[in-house]
Short mmCIF file of C-alpha atoms and ligand atoms in Angstrom, two decimals:
data_model
loop_
_atom_site.label_atom_id
_atom_site.label_comp_id
_atom_site.label_asym_id
_atom_site.label_seq_id
_atom_site.Cartn_x
_atom_site.Cartn_y
_atom_site.Cartn_z
CA MET H 1 0.51 -0.17 0.37
CA LYS H 2 2.39 2.80 0.76
CA ARG H 3 5.01 4.11 -1.49
CA ARG H 4 8.63 2.86 -1.32
CA GLY H 5 12.26 3.84 -2.85
CA MET H 6 13.24 1.21 -5.10
CA ALA H 7 16.61 -0.14 -2.89
CA ALA H 8 13.73 -0.57 -0.06
CA VAL H 9 11.88 -2.90 -2.30
CA LEU H 10 14.69 -4.88 -3.59
CA ALA H 11 15.86 -5.21 -0.47
CA LEU H 12 12.44 -6.73 0.56
CA CYS H 13 12.30 -8.80 -2.57
CA MET H 14 15.33 -11.14 -0.89
CA LEU H 15 14.04 -10.81 2.24
CA LEU H 16 10.43 -11.54 1.49
CA THR H 17 9.60 -15.41 2.40
CA GLY H 18 7.42 -17.69 0.99
CA CYS H 19 4.88 -17.11 -2.56
CA GLY H 20 3.83 -13.43 -1.08
CA ALA H 21 7.66 -12.30 -2.05
CA ARG H 22 6.79 -9.33 -4.30
CA ARG H 23 9.86 -8.58 -7.20
CA PRO H 24 9.86 -5.48 -9.77
CA THR H 25 8.07 -5.04 -12.54
CA GLU H 26 7.72 -3.69 -15.54
CA ASP H 27 4.26 -4.82 -15.91
CA ALA H 28 1.88 -1.47 -15.16
CA SER H 29 -1.32 -3.39 -14.25
CA GLU H 30 0.97 -5.81 -11.72
CA GLU H 31 2.36 -2.78 -10.17
CA ALA H 32 -0.85 -1.42 -9.74
CA ALA H 33 -2.46 -4.69 -8.20
CA GLN H 34 0.27 -4.76 -6.43
CA ASP H 35 0.11 -1.22 -4.78
CA GLN H 36 -4.05 -2.59 -3.25
CA SER H 37 -2.18 -5.91 -1.38
CA ILE H 38 -0.52 -5.31 2.25
CA LEU H 39 3.29 -5.55 3.45
CA LEU H 40 3.29 -7.63 6.88
CA GLY H 41 6.54 -7.78 9.21
CA PHE H 42 5.42 -10.53 10.97
CA SER H 43 8.03 -12.20 14.04
CA GLN H 44 7.11 -15.27 15.01
CA LEU H 45 8.87 -16.39 18.73
CA GLY H 46 10.04 -19.58 18.26
CA TRP H 47 10.32 -23.32 16.97
CA GLU H 48 9.26 -24.72 20.09
CA SER H 49 6.48 -27.64 19.66
CA ALA H 50 4.39 -29.44 16.96
CA TRP H 51 1.77 -26.50 17.84
CA ARG H 52 4.17 -23.46 16.45
CA LEU H 53 5.20 -25.32 13.56
CA ALA H 54 1.73 -25.59 12.60
CA ASN H 55 1.02 -22.22 13.88
CA SER H 56 3.63 -20.83 11.48
CA GLU H 57 2.19 -22.47 8.84
CA SER H 58 -0.90 -21.13 9.01
CA ILE H 59 0.23 -17.49 8.93
CA LYS H 60 2.22 -18.73 6.09
CA GLU H 61 -0.32 -20.54 3.86
CA ALA H 62 -2.73 -17.77 4.70
CA ALA H 63 -1.48 -14.60 4.01
CA GLU H 64 -0.96 -16.05 0.40
CA ARG H 65 -4.34 -17.45 0.60
CA ALA H 66 -5.07 -13.09 1.02
CA GLY H 67 -2.16 -11.95 -1.28
CA VAL H 68 -0.78 -10.57 1.50
CA SER H 69 3.26 -9.95 1.06
CA LEU H 70 4.92 -11.29 4.37
CA MET H 71 8.00 -10.27 5.92
CA TYR H 72 8.27 -13.59 7.91
CA GLU H 73 11.33 -13.63 10.94
CA ASN H 74 11.94 -16.75 14.04
CA ALA H 75 13.30 -14.92 16.57
CA GLU H 76 14.55 -19.03 17.89
CA GLN H 77 13.03 -17.71 21.37
CA LYS H 78 14.88 -15.08 22.49
CA GLN H 79 13.18 -11.39 22.81
CA ASP H 80 16.12 -9.94 21.57
CA ARG H 81 15.49 -10.87 18.39
CA GLN H 82 11.79 -10.85 18.19
CA ILE H 83 13.06 -6.75 19.47
CA LYS H 84 15.03 -6.38 16.38
CA ALA H 85 13.08 -8.48 13.52
CA ILE H 86 10.75 -5.30 14.66
CA ARG H 87 12.92 -2.80 13.99
CA SER H 88 13.39 -4.19 10.72
CA PHE H 89 10.19 -4.10 10.14
CA ILE H 90 9.75 -0.61 11.03
CA ALA H 91 12.94 0.35 8.43
CA TYR H 92 10.95 -1.03 5.60
CA GLN H 93 7.72 0.51 6.47
CA VAL H 94 5.49 -2.16 6.41
CA ASP H 95 2.03 -1.79 6.30
CA VAL H 96 1.10 -3.48 9.36
CA ILE H 97 3.16 -5.43 12.54
CA ALA H 98 2.40 -8.67 13.40
CA PHE H 99 4.40 -10.67 16.09
CA SER H 100 3.73 -13.41 18.48
CA PRO H 101 5.94 -12.55 21.84
CA ILE H 102 7.74 -14.71 23.62
CA VAL H 103 7.20 -13.32 26.97
CA GLU H 104 4.69 -10.36 27.57
CA THR H 105 6.97 -7.91 29.01
CA GLY H 106 9.59 -5.49 28.08
CA TRP H 107 7.83 -4.34 24.59
CA ASP H 108 6.74 -0.63 25.49
CA ASN H 109 10.40 0.73 24.06
CA VAL H 110 9.55 -0.86 20.50
CA LEU H 111 5.72 -0.63 20.65
CA GLN H 112 6.13 2.95 20.80
CA GLU H 113 8.58 3.14 17.89
CA ALA H 114 6.13 1.66 15.68
CA LYS H 115 3.26 3.95 16.89
CA ASP H 116 5.74 6.91 15.88
CA ALA H 117 6.51 5.61 12.58
CA GLY H 118 2.58 5.24 12.31
CA ILE H 119 2.57 1.06 12.30
CA PRO H 120 -0.52 -0.54 13.38
CA VAL H 121 0.94 -3.80 15.30
CA LEU H 122 -1.39 -6.81 16.17
CA THR H 123 -0.26 -9.38 18.94
CA THR H 124 -1.23 -12.76 17.19
CA ASP H 125 -0.97 -16.05 19.78
CA ARG H 126 0.26 -14.40 23.25
CA MET H 127 -0.03 -10.77 25.01
CA VAL H 128 1.72 -7.89 26.24
CA GLU H 129 1.71 -6.31 29.28
CA THR H 130 1.57 -2.29 28.51
CA GLY H 131 0.99 0.60 30.71
CA ASP H 132 -0.09 2.75 27.54
CA GLU H 133 -3.28 0.29 25.63
CA SER H 134 -2.92 2.41 22.35
CA LEU H 135 1.19 1.27 21.53
CA TYR H 136 -1.04 -2.35 20.13
CA ALA H 137 -4.14 -1.58 18.24
CA GLY H 138 -5.43 -5.73 18.81
CA PHE H 139 -5.08 -9.30 19.86
CA ILE H 140 -6.13 -12.26 17.93
CA GLY H 141 -5.72 -16.18 19.62
CA SER H 142 -6.62 -18.33 22.44
CA ASP H 143 -8.44 -17.78 25.96
CA PHE H 144 -5.69 -19.41 27.81
CA TYR H 145 -7.61 -18.47 31.17
CA THR H 146 -10.72 -21.01 29.58
CA GLU H 147 -8.24 -23.21 29.13
CA GLY H 148 -7.09 -23.08 32.48
CA LEU H 149 -9.88 -23.31 33.57
CA HIS H 150 -11.45 -26.27 31.59
CA ALA H 151 -8.33 -28.27 32.79
CA GLY H 152 -9.53 -28.14 36.24
CA GLU H 153 -13.22 -28.67 36.07
CA PHE H 154 -12.29 -32.14 34.35
CA LEU H 155 -10.44 -33.27 37.36
CA ILE H 156 -13.38 -31.89 39.43
CA GLU H 157 -15.48 -34.17 37.53
CA LYS H 158 -13.39 -36.89 37.53
CA ALA H 159 -12.67 -36.97 41.05
CA ARG H 160 -16.79 -36.74 41.10
CA ARG H 161 -17.39 -39.54 39.56
CA GLU H 162 -14.74 -42.08 40.42
CA ASN H 163 -14.92 -40.72 43.51
CA LEU H 164 -10.92 -40.60 43.95
CA GLY H 165 -10.67 -38.45 47.49
CA GLU H 166 -7.27 -36.59 47.86
CA LEU H 167 -5.34 -35.82 45.69
CA ASN H 168 -1.60 -34.37 44.62
CA ILE H 169 -1.73 -32.81 41.82
CA VAL H 170 2.22 -31.31 40.32
CA GLU H 171 2.16 -28.53 37.37
CA LEU H 172 4.11 -28.49 34.10
CA SER H 173 4.14 -24.72 33.19
CA GLY H 174 5.34 -22.90 30.05
CA THR H 175 8.00 -20.18 29.43
CA LEU H 176 7.76 -17.61 32.85
CA ASP H 177 5.71 -14.51 32.27
CA SER H 178 4.69 -15.85 28.67
CA THR H 179 0.23 -15.05 28.44
CA PRO H 180 -0.50 -18.98 28.67
CA MET H 181 1.91 -19.60 30.96
CA LEU H 182 0.12 -16.92 33.21
CA GLN H 183 -3.27 -17.66 32.33
CA ARG H 184 -3.70 -21.23 32.20
CA ALA H 185 -2.15 -21.79 35.82
CA GLU H 186 -3.75 -18.75 36.96
CA GLY H 187 -7.66 -20.12 35.29
CA PHE H 188 -6.39 -24.05 36.71
CA ARG H 189 -6.05 -22.29 40.14
CA ASP H 190 -9.52 -20.58 39.96
CA ALA H 191 -11.01 -24.00 39.03
CA ILE H 192 -10.21 -25.73 41.66
CA ALA H 193 -9.84 -23.22 44.69
CA GLY H 194 -11.97 -24.64 47.24
CA GLN H 195 -11.94 -27.44 46.32
CA GLN H 196 -10.31 -29.58 49.53
CA ASN H 197 -9.44 -32.71 48.24
CA LEU H 198 -7.41 -31.29 45.29
CA HIS H 199 -3.91 -30.04 46.32
CA LEU H 200 -1.70 -28.27 43.60
CA ILE H 201 2.09 -29.54 45.34
CA ASP H 202 4.31 -28.59 43.29
CA SER H 203 4.82 -26.21 39.96
CA MET H 204 8.03 -26.24 37.43
CA SER H 205 8.42 -24.87 34.10
CA GLY H 206 9.64 -26.60 31.15
CA ASP H 207 9.20 -24.00 29.07
CA PHE H 208 6.88 -26.01 26.59
CA LEU H 209 9.54 -28.41 25.09
CA ARG H 210 9.00 -31.87 25.70
CA PRO H 211 13.14 -32.76 27.03
CA LYS H 212 12.47 -30.24 29.50
CA GLY H 213 9.19 -31.71 30.24
CA LYS H 214 10.73 -34.87 31.15
CA GLU H 215 13.47 -33.50 33.07
CA CYS H 216 11.15 -31.69 35.36
CA MET H 217 9.05 -34.80 35.60
CA LYS H 218 12.08 -37.21 36.83
CA VAL H 219 12.76 -34.06 39.26
CA LEU H 220 8.70 -34.48 40.91
CA LEU H 221 9.04 -38.24 40.41
CA GLU H 222 12.83 -38.48 43.43
CA LYS H 223 10.72 -35.20 45.10
CA TYR H 224 7.44 -37.20 45.96
CA GLU H 225 6.47 -39.61 47.05
CA ARG H 226 3.09 -39.36 45.44
CA ILE H 227 1.72 -37.88 42.87
CA ASP H 228 -1.91 -38.28 41.76
CA VAL H 229 -2.32 -35.61 38.85
CA LEU H 230 0.36 -34.09 36.00
CA TYR H 231 -1.51 -30.66 34.57
CA SER H 232 0.65 -29.75 31.50
CA HIS H 233 0.19 -26.60 29.55
CA ASN H 234 1.43 -28.62 26.34
CA ASP H 235 1.45 -31.44 24.62
CA ALA H 236 5.35 -31.43 24.41
CA MET H 237 6.18 -31.48 27.44
CA THR H 238 3.59 -34.12 28.00
CA LEU H 239 5.13 -36.32 26.07
CA GLY H 240 8.18 -35.80 27.27
CA ALA H 241 6.82 -36.46 31.21
CA ILE H 242 5.18 -39.71 29.68
CA ALA H 243 8.38 -41.18 28.34
CA ALA H 244 9.45 -40.43 32.81
CA LEU H 245 7.29 -41.78 34.09
CA GLU H 246 6.63 -45.19 32.16
CA GLU H 247 10.36 -45.15 32.59
CA ALA H 248 9.52 -44.96 36.17
CA GLY H 249 7.00 -47.94 35.58
CA LEU H 250 4.45 -45.67 36.25
CA LYS H 251 1.56 -46.49 34.19
CA PRO H 252 0.02 -42.70 32.39
CA GLY H 253 -3.52 -42.66 32.81
CA GLU H 254 -3.85 -45.14 35.02
CA ASP H 255 -1.28 -45.00 37.93
CA VAL H 256 -0.83 -40.78 37.45
CA ILE H 257 -4.44 -39.34 35.56
CA ILE H 258 -3.12 -36.63 32.68
CA ILE H 259 -4.38 -33.26 31.55
CA THR H 260 -3.03 -31.33 28.61
CA VAL H 261 -2.88 -28.56 26.37
CA ASP H 262 -2.79 -27.99 22.70
CA GLY H 263 -4.45 -30.63 21.04
CA GLU H 264 -2.28 -32.56 18.58
CA GLN H 265 -2.17 -35.59 16.93
CA ALA H 266 0.07 -37.51 19.15
CA ALA H 267 -1.79 -36.13 21.86
CA ILE H 268 -5.30 -37.40 20.76
CA ASP H 269 -4.15 -40.24 19.76
CA LEU H 270 -2.75 -41.31 23.25
CA LEU H 271 -6.38 -39.86 24.81
CA LYS H 272 -7.63 -42.94 22.57
CA GLU H 273 -5.45 -45.32 23.95
CA GLY H 274 -5.73 -44.10 27.61
CA LYS H 275 -1.97 -42.62 28.68
CA ILE H 276 -3.79 -39.26 28.59
CA ASN H 277 -7.07 -38.77 30.49
CA CYS H 278 -7.96 -34.52 28.85
CA VAL H 279 -6.83 -32.74 25.91
CA ILE H 280 -7.93 -29.07 26.12
CA GLU H 281 -7.63 -27.74 22.60
CA CYS H 282 -5.19 -24.58 21.44
CA LYS H 283 -5.98 -23.50 17.64
CA PRO H 284 -2.89 -22.59 15.99
CA GLN H 285 -4.49 -22.39 12.92
CA ILE H 286 -5.60 -18.49 13.22
CA GLY H 287 -3.80 -17.34 10.19
CA ASP H 288 -6.50 -16.65 8.30
CA MET H 289 -8.33 -14.48 10.73
CA VAL H 290 -4.50 -12.98 10.93
CA MET H 291 -4.82 -11.64 7.47
CA GLU H 292 -8.35 -10.49 7.80
CA LEU H 293 -7.60 -7.77 10.83
CA ALA H 294 -4.26 -7.02 9.29
CA GLN H 295 -5.98 -5.73 6.07
CA LYS H 296 -8.13 -3.87 8.08
CA LEU H 297 -5.57 -2.04 10.24
CA ALA H 298 -3.67 -1.22 6.89
CA ALA H 299 -7.55 0.48 5.38
CA GLY H 300 -7.22 2.62 8.77
CA GLU H 301 -9.94 -0.02 10.18
CA GLU H 302 -10.98 -0.18 14.16
CA ILE H 303 -10.51 -4.28 15.22
CA PRO H 304 -11.93 -5.42 18.09
CA ARG H 305 -8.84 -5.95 21.31
CA CYS H 306 -9.16 -8.86 21.55
CA THR H 307 -10.66 -12.34 19.00
CA TYR H 308 -10.53 -15.23 20.30
CA SER H 309 -10.75 -18.82 18.48
CA GLU H 310 -13.33 -21.53 18.89
CA GLU H 311 -12.04 -24.72 20.61
CA GLN H 312 -12.76 -28.09 22.10
CA VAL H 313 -11.94 -30.23 24.91
CA PHE H 314 -11.55 -33.61 24.66
CA THR H 315 -12.10 -36.45 27.55
CA GLU H 316 -11.39 -39.66 28.45
CA TYR H 317 -15.70 -40.03 29.21
CA ASP H 318 -16.04 -38.38 25.36
CA ALA H 319 -18.67 -41.49 23.70
CA ASP H 320 -16.73 -41.80 20.34
CA LEU H 321 -12.97 -40.63 20.09
CA ASP H 322 -12.51 -41.58 17.23
CA SER H 323 -14.85 -39.53 14.85
CA ILE H 324 -12.33 -36.50 16.16
CA PRO H 325 -11.35 -35.25 12.88
CA PRO H 326 -7.00 -35.87 11.91
CA ARG H 327 -5.80 -32.50 14.24
CA GLY H 328 -3.02 -31.63 11.07
CA TYR H 329 -0.37 -30.67 13.56
O1 AHR Q 1 1.24 -19.71 22.85
C1 AHR Q 1 0.59 -21.02 23.06
C2 AHR Q 1 1.93 -21.89 22.91
O2 AHR Q 1 3.46 -22.28 22.62
C3 AHR Q 1 1.03 -23.57 22.63
O3 AHR Q 1 -0.11 -24.24 23.74
C4 AHR Q 1 2.20 -24.80 23.33
O4 AHR Q 1 2.62 -25.51 22.61
C5 AHR Q 1 3.22 -23.18 22.55
O5 AHR Q 1 4.55 -23.27 22.94
#
């Protein structure tokens, strides 16, 4: 949409990924058509899980479908790399910036720079915490607090149905200071508050990573004589923790109740096998909504402050787990 110098356009062409890449053209009509499309700078936080890979694919494929030119950067789990990417988007005068913030705090300066440059910012998947709400236009992603609530509600229901009595719960949490870690923890605690038989005895951060999930579970198994429930903030950590439980001779899903978030195919398969008791869905496929909102922002339109995906809960009590369509991640 914005007019940029030829040097900047040429430099961009080398950086753009996917079929959305623009090339200098001698064809006037093609150039006119290009002027209708927008340039979106997107900073992905990393590739810590199958969920994240699916999210990245969703963004790239949706950009292509929508005819949005995408300048895509992956920060490999480092906040300073996300900040650097956002600064490069500002320098290239993109129409809109979208990013999935690895943590909630520490964005004010770079967001102020985007605002000063007149570039609207959309946060995707995760949120930022700032004293100045005008620094970003809106958020699109999951309602992590409700996911945490659903996890707690499932446990209460299972304890009631099976008359389970006292239960010791351990939590594997995600990246500290990240929105899913904060809200999934809060929702779960709020759900089980007042349940005298449910005891949250420990919480460790496995950083949303499978190997760390396994390491943390090993530490917890050494530390506690009796663990009845594992509440894990994502499937990657859950898969690691299940390996640790099995190596310790325990049966996941029977000796230890397993509640996990995301809904990767691997987790759904383990739910069907009885090794996981409850899977809370978190949808990575938000690309189309991101493009729609980015196009509105580029056109100067207002967008909602919060747009949430619709999500489901899958449990061992569901009548027909075999009818769950392939997850695609
Ligand atoms: O922000 C979404 C979370 O990030 C997903 O639950 C997890 O798998 C990813 O690492």
